[in-house]
C-alpha cells in the first residue's frame, strides 16, 4: 500500500540520530497530549547536537494537528495517511530521512541517559555485522500490586537478556526502546509482513535471520508507562501473545533452524513453546489430578510450584544487578510463578481459542 507523508512541524537538522515516536488517536486527552509533545520537545532541545525527535501521526482521526504549536523549538511532527499499522508509518518516515541511526520509542515512554550513546555509536561503527542495540526497559513504578508485578517481571526479562549476550541475539528488540542502523532497518521494514501485534519481534528476527547481531545497551533507559489495572494488563498481554503466535507461525522455518542448531535463541523459543503449552493445559491437569485424589492434586501443585520457583531463580542468578532497585525482591520472586499463572492461563486460552476460531471461519468461507 502507498502512504503519503506531510510535515505538521519540521525541525530536522544534520544530526546522526533520529528518534521516531509513532502515535495513533492520542489527542483525545488534549492535556496529556500537549504534555507529551512538550516532553519530547524538551528532550530534543536538551540534545540539540545529537538527536532529532520526530513524532509520527499514524492516520489518527482525532485531529492531532489542532494541538501542534509552532512554538516547538526542536520537535518535528509528521503525518502519515492512511493508517499504516505502525510498520507502514515507520517505513514511510524512514524513507524521508538520511540519519545514520534510528531509535524507536513509544508515545508514553521516557528515554534517559541518551548522552551515553556516544560509546554506542563507536561500537556500532566498528562492527558492520551489528544492526543495533536494545535499551534497559523499566516500567514507571508505583505501589499498585499490578505495577509491582510488572516491575519484577521486567527485571526478569532484562536478566534473561544476558543468556543471549555471547551470540548477539535476542528474541525481541522492544519497540519502546531500541536503536538500529538506518540502512539496515530500512531494508528490514521493506521485508516486513506488516502484521501489527508482533511487529517489533518480527523486525528483530528478520535481522538475526540475515546474520546480524545485536547487543544490550544497559546505560540507556526507557521508562515506560505500564498498565495500571489487571484488566489493562490482561488486554496488553493478549496483544503480545497474539503477536508471539503470529511471528512464530510466520517465522517457523527460522525458529526450527535455530532449535536444530541449539542456539540460545532456539532454546529460548523452545522454552516459550513449553511455557505456553503448560499454561494451556494447566487447568485440565489440575482438574485431572484432584479428580484422582486430593493428595495427588496437592502434591502435583507443590512440585509444579517448586519447578516454577527454581526456573525464576535460575534467571535471577544470571544478572542480579537488574534487581538492585527493587526492595525485598528475593521474597517477591517466590510469588512470581503464581502471579504469572493467574495472568497467563486466561491470556493464552483467550488468544489461542480466538485465533483457532478465526482460522476455522476463514476455512469455511474459502
Coordinates of N, CA, C and O in Angstrom, one line a residue, residues 62-152:
X62 N -8.5 11.9 15.4 CA -8.9 12.8 16.4 C -8.3 14.2 16.3 O -8.1 14.9 17.3
X63 N -7.9 14.5 15.1 CA -7.4 15.9 14.8 C -6.2 16.3 15.6 O -6.3 17.4 16.3
X64 N -5.1 15.5 15.7 CA -4.0 16.0 16.4 C -3.3 17.3 15.9 O -2.7 18.0 16.7
X65 N -3.5 17.6 14.6 CA -2.9 18.8 14.1 C -3.4 20.1 14.8 O -2.7 21.1 14.8
X66 N -4.6 20.0 15.4 CA -5.1 21.1 16.1 C -4.3 21.5 17.3 O -4.4 22.6 17.9
X67 N -3.5 20.6 17.8 CA -2.7 20.8 19.0 C -1.2 21.0 18.8 O -0.5 21.2 19.7
X68 N -0.8 21.0 17.5 CA 0.6 21.2 17.2 C 0.9 22.7 17.1 O 0.4 23.4 16.3
X69 N 1.7 23.1 18.1 CA 2.1 24.5 18.2 C 3.3 24.8 17.4 O 4.3 24.0 17.3
X70 N 3.4 26.0 16.8 CA 4.6 26.4 16.1 C 5.7 26.8 17.0 O 6.8 27.1 16.6
X71 N 5.4 26.8 18.3 CA 6.4 27.3 19.3 C 7.4 26.2 19.7 O 8.4 26.5 20.4
X72 N 7.2 25.0 19.2 CA 8.2 23.9 19.5 C 9.5 24.2 18.9 O 9.7 24.5 17.7
X73 N 10.5 24.1 19.8 CA 11.9 24.6 19.3 C 12.6 23.5 18.5 O 13.3 23.9 17.5
X74 N 12.5 22.3 18.9 CA 13.2 21.2 18.2 C 12.4 20.1 17.7 O 12.9 19.2 17.0
X75 N 11.2 20.0 18.1 CA 10.3 18.9 17.8 C 9.8 18.9 16.3 O 9.5 19.9 15.8
X76 N 9.8 17.7 15.7 CA 9.2 17.5 14.4 C 8.0 16.6 14.5 O 8.0 15.6 15.3
X77 N 6.9 16.9 13.7 CA 5.8 16.1 13.7 C 5.4 15.8 12.3 O 5.1 16.7 11.5
X78 N 5.4 14.5 11.9 CA 5.0 14.0 10.6 C 3.6 13.4 10.6 O 3.2 12.8 11.7
X79 N 2.9 13.5 9.5 CA 1.6 12.9 9.4 C 1.6 11.9 8.3 O 1.8 12.3 7.1
X80 N 1.3 10.7 8.6 CA 1.2 9.6 7.5 C -0.2 9.2 7.3 O -1.0 9.0 8.3
X81 N -0.7 9.0 6.1 CA -2.0 8.6 5.8 C -2.0 7.7 4.6 O -1.2 7.8 3.7
X82 N -2.9 6.7 4.6 CA -3.8 6.3 5.6 C -3.1 5.6 6.8 O -1.8 5.5 6.7
X83 N -3.8 5.1 7.8 CA -3.1 4.4 8.9 C -2.3 3.2 8.4 O -2.7 2.4 7.6
X84 N -1.0 3.2 8.8 CA -0.1 2.2 8.3 C 0.2 1.1 9.3 O 1.1 0.3 9.1
X85 N -0.7 0.9 10.3 CA -0.5 -0.1 11.3 C 0.9 -0.1 11.9 O 1.6 -1.1 12.0
X86 N 1.4 1.1 12.1 CA 2.8 1.3 12.7 C 3.9 1.1 11.7 O 4.7 1.9 11.4
X87 N 4.0 -0.2 11.1 CA 5.1 -0.5 10.2 C 5.1 0.4 9.0 O 6.1 0.9 8.6
X88 N 3.9 0.6 8.4 CA 3.8 1.4 7.2 C 4.2 2.8 7.5 O 4.9 3.5 6.7
X89 N 3.8 3.3 8.7 CA 4.1 4.7 9.1 C 5.6 4.9 9.3 O 6.2 5.9 8.9
X90 N 6.2 3.9 10.0 CA 7.7 4.0 10.2 C 8.5 3.9 8.9 O 9.4 4.6 8.7
X91 N 8.1 3.0 8.1 CA 8.8 2.8 6.8 C 8.7 4.0 6.0 O 9.7 4.5 5.4
X92 N 7.5 4.6 5.9 CA 7.3 5.8 5.1 C 8.2 7.0 5.6 O 8.8 7.7 4.8
X93 N 8.2 7.1 6.9 CA 9.0 8.2 7.5 C 10.5 8.0 7.3 O 11.2 8.9 7.0
X94 N 11.0 6.8 7.5 CA 12.4 6.5 7.4 C 12.8 6.8 5.9 O 14.0 7.2 5.7
X95 N 12.0 6.5 5.0 CA 12.3 6.8 3.6 C 12.6 8.3 3.3 O 13.4 8.7 2.4
X96 N 12.1 9.2 4.2 CA 12.3 10.6 4.1 C 13.6 11.1 4.8 O 14.0 12.2 4.7
X97 N 14.3 10.2 5.6 CA 15.4 10.6 6.4 C 16.7 10.1 5.9 O 16.8 9.2 5.0
X98 N 17.8 10.8 6.4 CA 19.1 10.4 5.9 C 20.0 10.3 7.2 O 21.2 10.4 7.0
X99 N 19.5 10.0 8.3 CA 20.3 9.9 9.5 C 21.0 8.5 9.5 O 20.6 7.6 8.8
X100 N 22.0 8.4 10.3 CA 22.8 7.2 10.4 C 22.1 6.2 11.3 O 22.2 4.9 11.0
X101 N 21.4 6.6 12.3 CA 20.8 5.7 13.3 C 19.4 6.1 13.5 O 19.0 7.3 13.5
X102 N 18.5 5.1 13.8 CA 17.1 5.3 14.1 C 16.8 4.7 15.5 O 17.1 3.5 15.7
X103 N 16.2 5.5 16.4 CA 15.8 5.0 17.7 C 14.3 4.9 17.6 O 13.6 5.9 17.2
X104 N 13.7 3.8 18.1 CA 12.3 3.6 18.2 C 11.9 3.8 19.7 O 12.5 3.2 20.5
X105 N 10.8 4.5 19.9 CA 10.3 4.5 21.3 C 8.7 4.8 21.2 O 8.2 5.0 20.1
X106 N 8.1 4.7 22.3 CA 6.6 4.9 22.3 C 6.2 6.2 22.9 O 7.0 6.9 23.5
X107 N 5.0 6.6 22.6 CA 4.5 7.9 23.0 C 4.5 8.1 24.5 O 4.7 9.3 24.9
X108 N 4.3 7.1 25.3 CA 4.3 7.2 26.7 C 5.6 6.8 27.4 O 5.6 6.4 28.6
X109 N 6.6 6.7 26.6 CA 7.9 6.3 27.2 C 8.9 7.5 27.3 O 8.8 8.4 26.5
X110 N 9.7 7.4 28.3 CA 10.7 8.5 28.5 C 12.1 7.9 28.5 O 12.3 6.9 29.2
X111 N 12.9 8.5 27.7 CA 14.3 8.0 27.5 C 15.2 8.7 28.4 O 15.2 10.0 28.4
X112 N 16.1 8.0 29.0 CA 17.1 8.6 29.9 C 18.5 8.2 29.5 O 18.7 7.1 29.0
X113 N 19.4 9.1 29.8 CA 20.9 8.8 29.6 C 21.2 8.7 28.1 O 22.1 8.0 27.7
X114 N 20.5 9.5 27.2 CA 20.9 9.4 25.8 C 22.3 9.9 25.5 O 22.8 9.6 24.5
X115 N 22.8 10.7 26.4 CA 24.2 11.2 26.2 C 25.2 10.1 26.2 O 26.3 10.2 25.7
X116 N 24.8 8.9 26.7 CA 25.7 7.8 26.8 C 25.8 7.1 25.4 O 26.6 6.1 25.3
X117 N 25.1 7.6 24.4 CA 25.1 6.9 23.1 C 26.4 7.1 22.3 O 26.6 6.3 21.4
X118 N 27.2 8.0 22.7 CA 28.5 8.2 22.0 C 29.3 6.9 22.0 O 29.8 6.5 20.9
X119 N 29.4 6.2 23.1 CA 30.1 4.9 23.1 C 29.4 3.8 22.3 O 30.0 2.9 21.7
X120 N 28.1 4.0 22.2 CA 27.3 3.0 21.4 C 27.6 3.2 20.0 O 27.7 2.2 19.2
X121 N 27.6 4.4 19.5 CA 28.0 4.7 18.1 C 29.3 4.1 17.7 O 29.5 3.6 16.6
X122 N 30.3 4.3 18.6 CA 31.6 3.7 18.3 C 31.6 2.2 18.2 O 32.2 1.6 17.3
X123 N 30.8 1.6 19.0 CA 30.7 0.1 19.0 C 30.0 -0.3 17.7 O 30.4 -1.3 17.0
X124 N 28.9 0.4 17.3 CA 28.2 0.1 16.1 C 29.1 0.3 14.8 O 29.0 -0.5 13.9
X125 N 29.8 1.4 14.8 CA 30.6 1.7 13.7 C 31.8 0.7 13.5 O 32.2 0.5 12.3
X126 N 32.2 0.1 14.6 CA 33.3 -0.8 14.5 C 32.9 -2.2 14.0 O 33.7 -3.1 13.8
X127 N 31.6 -2.5 13.9 CA 31.1 -3.8 13.6 C 30.0 -3.7 12.5 O 28.9 -3.4 12.8
X128 N 30.4 -4.0 11.3 CA 29.4 -3.9 10.2 C 28.3 -5.0 10.4 O 27.2 -4.8 9.8
X129 N 28.6 -6.0 11.1 CA 27.6 -7.1 11.3 C 26.6 -6.8 12.4 O 25.6 -7.6 12.5
X130 N 26.8 -5.8 13.1 CA 25.8 -5.4 14.2 C 24.8 -4.5 13.7 O 25.1 -3.4 13.1
X131 N 23.5 -4.8 13.9 CA 22.4 -4.0 13.3 C 21.9 -2.9 14.3 O 21.3 -2.0 14.0
X132 N 22.2 -3.2 15.6 CA 21.7 -2.2 16.6 C 21.8 -2.7 18.0 O 22.4 -3.7 18.3
X133 N 21.0 -2.1 18.9 CA 21.0 -2.4 20.3 C 19.6 -2.2 20.9 O 18.8 -1.5 20.3
X134 N 19.4 -2.7 22.1 CA 18.2 -2.5 22.8 C 18.5 -2.0 24.2 O 19.5 -2.3 24.8
X135 N 17.6 -1.1 24.6 CA 17.8 -0.3 25.9 C 17.3 -1.1 27.1 O 16.6 -2.1 27.0
X136 N 17.6 -0.5 28.2 CA 17.1 -1.1 29.5 C 15.7 -0.7 29.7 O 15.4 0.5 29.9
X137 N 14.8 -1.6 29.6 CA 13.3 -1.3 29.7 C 12.9 -1.4 31.2 O 13.1 -2.4 31.9
X138 N 12.3 -0.3 31.7 CA 11.8 -0.3 33.1 C 10.5 0.4 33.1 O 10.3 1.4 32.5
X139 N 9.5 -0.2 33.8 CA 8.2 0.4 34.0 C 8.3 1.5 35.0 O 9.0 1.4 36.0
X140 N 7.5 2.6 34.9 CA 7.4 3.7 35.8 C 6.6 3.1 37.0 O 5.5 2.7 36.9
X141 N 7.3 3.0 38.2 CA 6.7 2.3 39.3 C 5.8 3.1 40.2 O 6.0 4.3 40.3
X142 N 4.9 2.4 40.8 CA 4.1 3.0 41.9 C 3.8 1.8 42.8 O 4.3 0.7 42.6
X143 N 3.0 2.0 43.8 CA 2.7 0.9 44.8 C 1.6 -0.1 44.5 O 1.3 -1.0 45.2
X144 N 1.0 0.1 43.3 CA -0.1 -0.8 42.9 C 0.4 -2.2 42.7 O 1.5 -2.3 42.1
X145 N -0.2 -3.2 43.3 CA 0.3 -4.6 43.1 C 0.5 -5.0 41.6 O 1.5 -5.6 41.3
X146 N -0.4 -4.5 40.7 CA -0.3 -4.9 39.3 C 1.0 -4.3 38.7 O 1.7 -4.9 37.9
X147 N 1.4 -3.1 39.2 CA 2.6 -2.4 38.7 C 3.8 -3.1 39.3 O 4.8 -3.3 38.6
X148 N 3.7 -3.4 40.6 CA 4.9 -4.1 41.3 C 5.2 -5.4 40.6 O 6.3 -5.8 40.5
X149 N 4.1 -6.1 40.2 CA 4.3 -7.3 39.4 C 5.1 -7.1 38.1 O 6.1 -7.8 37.8
X150 N 4.8 -6.0 37.4 CA 5.4 -5.7 36.2 C 6.9 -5.2 36.4 O 7.8 -5.5 35.6
X151 N 7.1 -4.5 37.5 CA 8.5 -4.1 37.8 C 9.4 -5.3 38.0 O 10.5 -5.4 37.4
X152 N 8.9 -6.3 38.7 CA 9.7 -7.6 38.9 C 9.8 -8.4 37.6 O 10.8 -8.9 37.3

